[in-house]
Tab-separated table of C-alpha atoms in Angstrom:
chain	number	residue	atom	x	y	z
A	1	UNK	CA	-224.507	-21.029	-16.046
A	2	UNK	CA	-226.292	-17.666	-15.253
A	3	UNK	CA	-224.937	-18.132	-11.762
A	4	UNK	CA	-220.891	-17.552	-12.415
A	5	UNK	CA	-221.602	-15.027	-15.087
A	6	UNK	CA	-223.545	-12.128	-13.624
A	7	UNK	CA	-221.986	-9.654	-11.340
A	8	UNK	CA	-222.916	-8.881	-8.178
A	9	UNK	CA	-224.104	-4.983	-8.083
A	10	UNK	CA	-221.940	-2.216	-6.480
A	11	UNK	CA	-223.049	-1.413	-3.030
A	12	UNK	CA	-222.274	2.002	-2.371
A	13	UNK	CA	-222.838	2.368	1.052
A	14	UNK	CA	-220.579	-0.853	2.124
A	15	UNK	CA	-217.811	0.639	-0.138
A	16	UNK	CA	-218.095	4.094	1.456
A	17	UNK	CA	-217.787	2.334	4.793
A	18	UNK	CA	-215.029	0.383	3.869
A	19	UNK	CA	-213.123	3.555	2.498
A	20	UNK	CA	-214.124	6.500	4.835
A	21	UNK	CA	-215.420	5.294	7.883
A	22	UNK	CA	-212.876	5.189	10.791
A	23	UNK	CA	-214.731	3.073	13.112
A	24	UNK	CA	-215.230	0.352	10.379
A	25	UNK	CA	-211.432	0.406	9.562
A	26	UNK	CA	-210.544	0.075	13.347
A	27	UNK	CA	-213.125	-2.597	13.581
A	28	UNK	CA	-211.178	-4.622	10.364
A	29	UNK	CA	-207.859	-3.757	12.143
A	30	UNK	CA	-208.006	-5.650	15.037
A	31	UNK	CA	-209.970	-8.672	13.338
A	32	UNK	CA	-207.040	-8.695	11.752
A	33	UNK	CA	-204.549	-8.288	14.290
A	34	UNK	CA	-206.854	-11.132	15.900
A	35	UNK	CA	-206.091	-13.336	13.330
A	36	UNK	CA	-202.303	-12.869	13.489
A	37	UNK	CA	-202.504	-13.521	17.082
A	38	UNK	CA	-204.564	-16.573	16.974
A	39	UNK	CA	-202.304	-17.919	14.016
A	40	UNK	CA	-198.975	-17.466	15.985
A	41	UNK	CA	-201.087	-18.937	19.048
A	42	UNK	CA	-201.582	-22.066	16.538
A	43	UNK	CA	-197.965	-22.373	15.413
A	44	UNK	CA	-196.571	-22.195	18.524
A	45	UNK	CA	-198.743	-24.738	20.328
A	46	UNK	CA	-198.363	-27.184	17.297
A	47	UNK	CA	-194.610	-26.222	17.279
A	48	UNK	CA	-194.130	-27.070	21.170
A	49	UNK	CA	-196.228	-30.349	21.050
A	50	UNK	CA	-193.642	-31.797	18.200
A	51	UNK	CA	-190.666	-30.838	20.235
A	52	UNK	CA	-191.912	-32.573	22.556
A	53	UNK	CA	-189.461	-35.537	22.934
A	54	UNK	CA	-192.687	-37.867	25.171
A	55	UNK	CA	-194.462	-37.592	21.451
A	56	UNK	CA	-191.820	-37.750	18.891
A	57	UNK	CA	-191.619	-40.923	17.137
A	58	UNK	CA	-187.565	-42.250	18.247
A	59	UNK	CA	-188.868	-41.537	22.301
A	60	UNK	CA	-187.961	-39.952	24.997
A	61	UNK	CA	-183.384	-40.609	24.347
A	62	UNK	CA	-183.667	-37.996	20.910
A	63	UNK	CA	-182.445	-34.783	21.757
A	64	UNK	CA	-183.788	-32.079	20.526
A	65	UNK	CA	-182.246	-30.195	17.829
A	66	UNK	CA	-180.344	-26.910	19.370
A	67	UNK	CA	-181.658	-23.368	17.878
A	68	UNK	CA	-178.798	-22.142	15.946
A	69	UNK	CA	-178.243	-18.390	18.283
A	70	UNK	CA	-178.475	-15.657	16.541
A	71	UNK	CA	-176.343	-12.625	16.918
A	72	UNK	CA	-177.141	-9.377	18.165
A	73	UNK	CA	-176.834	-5.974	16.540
A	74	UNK	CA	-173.360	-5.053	17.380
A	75	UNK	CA	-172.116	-8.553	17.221
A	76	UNK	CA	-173.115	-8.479	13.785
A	77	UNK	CA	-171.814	-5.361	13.091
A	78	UNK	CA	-168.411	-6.471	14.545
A	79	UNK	CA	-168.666	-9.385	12.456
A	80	UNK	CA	-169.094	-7.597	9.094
A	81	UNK	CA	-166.492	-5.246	10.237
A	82	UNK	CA	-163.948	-7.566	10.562
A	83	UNK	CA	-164.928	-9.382	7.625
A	84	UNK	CA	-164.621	-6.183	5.435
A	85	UNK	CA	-160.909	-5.413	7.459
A	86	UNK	CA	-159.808	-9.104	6.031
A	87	UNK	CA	-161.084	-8.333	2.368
A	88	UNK	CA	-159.162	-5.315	2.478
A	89	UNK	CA	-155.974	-6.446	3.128
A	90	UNK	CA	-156.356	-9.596	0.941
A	91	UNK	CA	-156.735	-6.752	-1.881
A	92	UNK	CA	-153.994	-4.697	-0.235
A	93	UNK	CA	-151.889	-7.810	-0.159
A	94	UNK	CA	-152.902	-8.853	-4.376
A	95	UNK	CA	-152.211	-5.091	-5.468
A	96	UNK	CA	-148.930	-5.584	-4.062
A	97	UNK	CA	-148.057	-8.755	-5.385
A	98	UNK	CA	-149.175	-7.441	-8.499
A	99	UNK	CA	-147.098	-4.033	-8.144
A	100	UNK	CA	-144.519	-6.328	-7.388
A	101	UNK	CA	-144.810	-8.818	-10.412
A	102	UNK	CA	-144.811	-5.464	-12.837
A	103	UNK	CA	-141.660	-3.835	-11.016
A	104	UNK	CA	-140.118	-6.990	-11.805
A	105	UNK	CA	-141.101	-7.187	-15.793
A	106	UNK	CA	-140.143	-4.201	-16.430
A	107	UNK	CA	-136.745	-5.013	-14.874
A	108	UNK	CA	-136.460	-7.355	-17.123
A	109	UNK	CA	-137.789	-4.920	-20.116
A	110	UNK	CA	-135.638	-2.237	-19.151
A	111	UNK	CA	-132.324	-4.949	-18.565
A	112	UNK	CA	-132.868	-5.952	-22.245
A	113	UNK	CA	-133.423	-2.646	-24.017
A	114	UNK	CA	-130.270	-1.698	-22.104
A	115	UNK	CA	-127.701	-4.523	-23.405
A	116	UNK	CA	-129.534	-3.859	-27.039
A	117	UNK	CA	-128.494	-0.149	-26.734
A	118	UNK	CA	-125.046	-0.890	-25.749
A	119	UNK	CA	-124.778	-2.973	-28.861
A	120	UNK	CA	-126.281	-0.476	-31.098
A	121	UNK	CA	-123.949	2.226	-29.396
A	122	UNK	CA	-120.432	0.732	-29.775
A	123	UNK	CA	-118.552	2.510	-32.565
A	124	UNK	CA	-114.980	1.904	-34.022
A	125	UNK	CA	-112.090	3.978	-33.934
A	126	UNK	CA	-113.082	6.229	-36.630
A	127	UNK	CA	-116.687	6.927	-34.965
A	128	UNK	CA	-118.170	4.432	-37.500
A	129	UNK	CA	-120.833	1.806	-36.028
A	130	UNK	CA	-119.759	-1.699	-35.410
A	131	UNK	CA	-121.977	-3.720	-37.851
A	132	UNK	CA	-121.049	-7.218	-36.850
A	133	UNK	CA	-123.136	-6.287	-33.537
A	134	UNK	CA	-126.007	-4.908	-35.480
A	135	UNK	CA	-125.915	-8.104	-38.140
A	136	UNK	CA	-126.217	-9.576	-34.725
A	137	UNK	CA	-129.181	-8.366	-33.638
A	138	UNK	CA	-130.975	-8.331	-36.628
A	139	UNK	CA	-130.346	-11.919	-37.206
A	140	UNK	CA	-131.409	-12.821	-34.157
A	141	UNK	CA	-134.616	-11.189	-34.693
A	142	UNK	CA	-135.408	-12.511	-37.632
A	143	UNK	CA	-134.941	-15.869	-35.945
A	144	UNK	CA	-137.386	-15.029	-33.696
A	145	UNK	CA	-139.968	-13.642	-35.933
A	146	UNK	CA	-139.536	-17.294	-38.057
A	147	UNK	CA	-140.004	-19.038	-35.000
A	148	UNK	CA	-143.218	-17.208	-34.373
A	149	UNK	CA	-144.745	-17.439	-37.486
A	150	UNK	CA	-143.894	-21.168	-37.837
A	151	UNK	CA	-145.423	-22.328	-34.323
């Protein structure tokens, strides 16, 4: 139990070296880059014995899988270019519509408020306003409101 409790004790020296001395950092540097190395080394051998079509499994017929190509800088910058040039003009092509669609209701808005005006306008002889027009409109607006309110 003693074992996993204590602590080992600071080394000063080692931590010194590990912090301040070039030559040691260099030294862990390339181990490191080493490693990397060897790693990739690994993959790649391991990854070019399973392609392999002698070793695979399904023999020598299988074909191997094609590496999807991947595109280079400007390609890709084409690409996103004329991606961005299609979602503009689909929103060029909806704010139209919708300018459209509005240009049209309010055609229709301003087409009713006209024929109630003319209603509301007509006068008699005498200058007095025709109220069998008005009764009219106010009874048809009432009739609305009641169908409203009973739906």
């Amino acid at each position: 139990m003693d074992i996993h409790t204590t602590k080992k004790p600071f080394d000063k020296k080692k931590w010194r070296n590990e912090r301040y001395n070039k030559k040691f950092q260099k030294q862990q540097f390339e181990e490191r880059r080493n490693k990397a190395i060897m790693r990739d080394y690994f993959k790649l051998k391991k990854k070019s014995n399973s392609n392999d079509p002698s070793n695979s499994e399904n023999g020598p017929n299988q074909q191997a899988t094609q590496p999807v190509k991947r595109l280079n800088a400007y390609q890709q910058a084409q690409q996103e270019f004329e991606k961005r040039k299609q979602e503009a003009v689909a929103r060029k092509e909806e704010a139209a519509k919708r300018r459209e669609e509005i240009k049209e209701a309010m055609g229709k808005y301003n087409e009713k408020k006209k024929k109630k005006m003319d209603i509301i306008r007509k006068k008699t002889k005498k200058g007095q306003p025709v109220m069998k027009e008005r009764l009219e409109s106010l009874y048809e607006k009432i009739k609305k409101s009641v169908e409203q309110d009973g739906s």
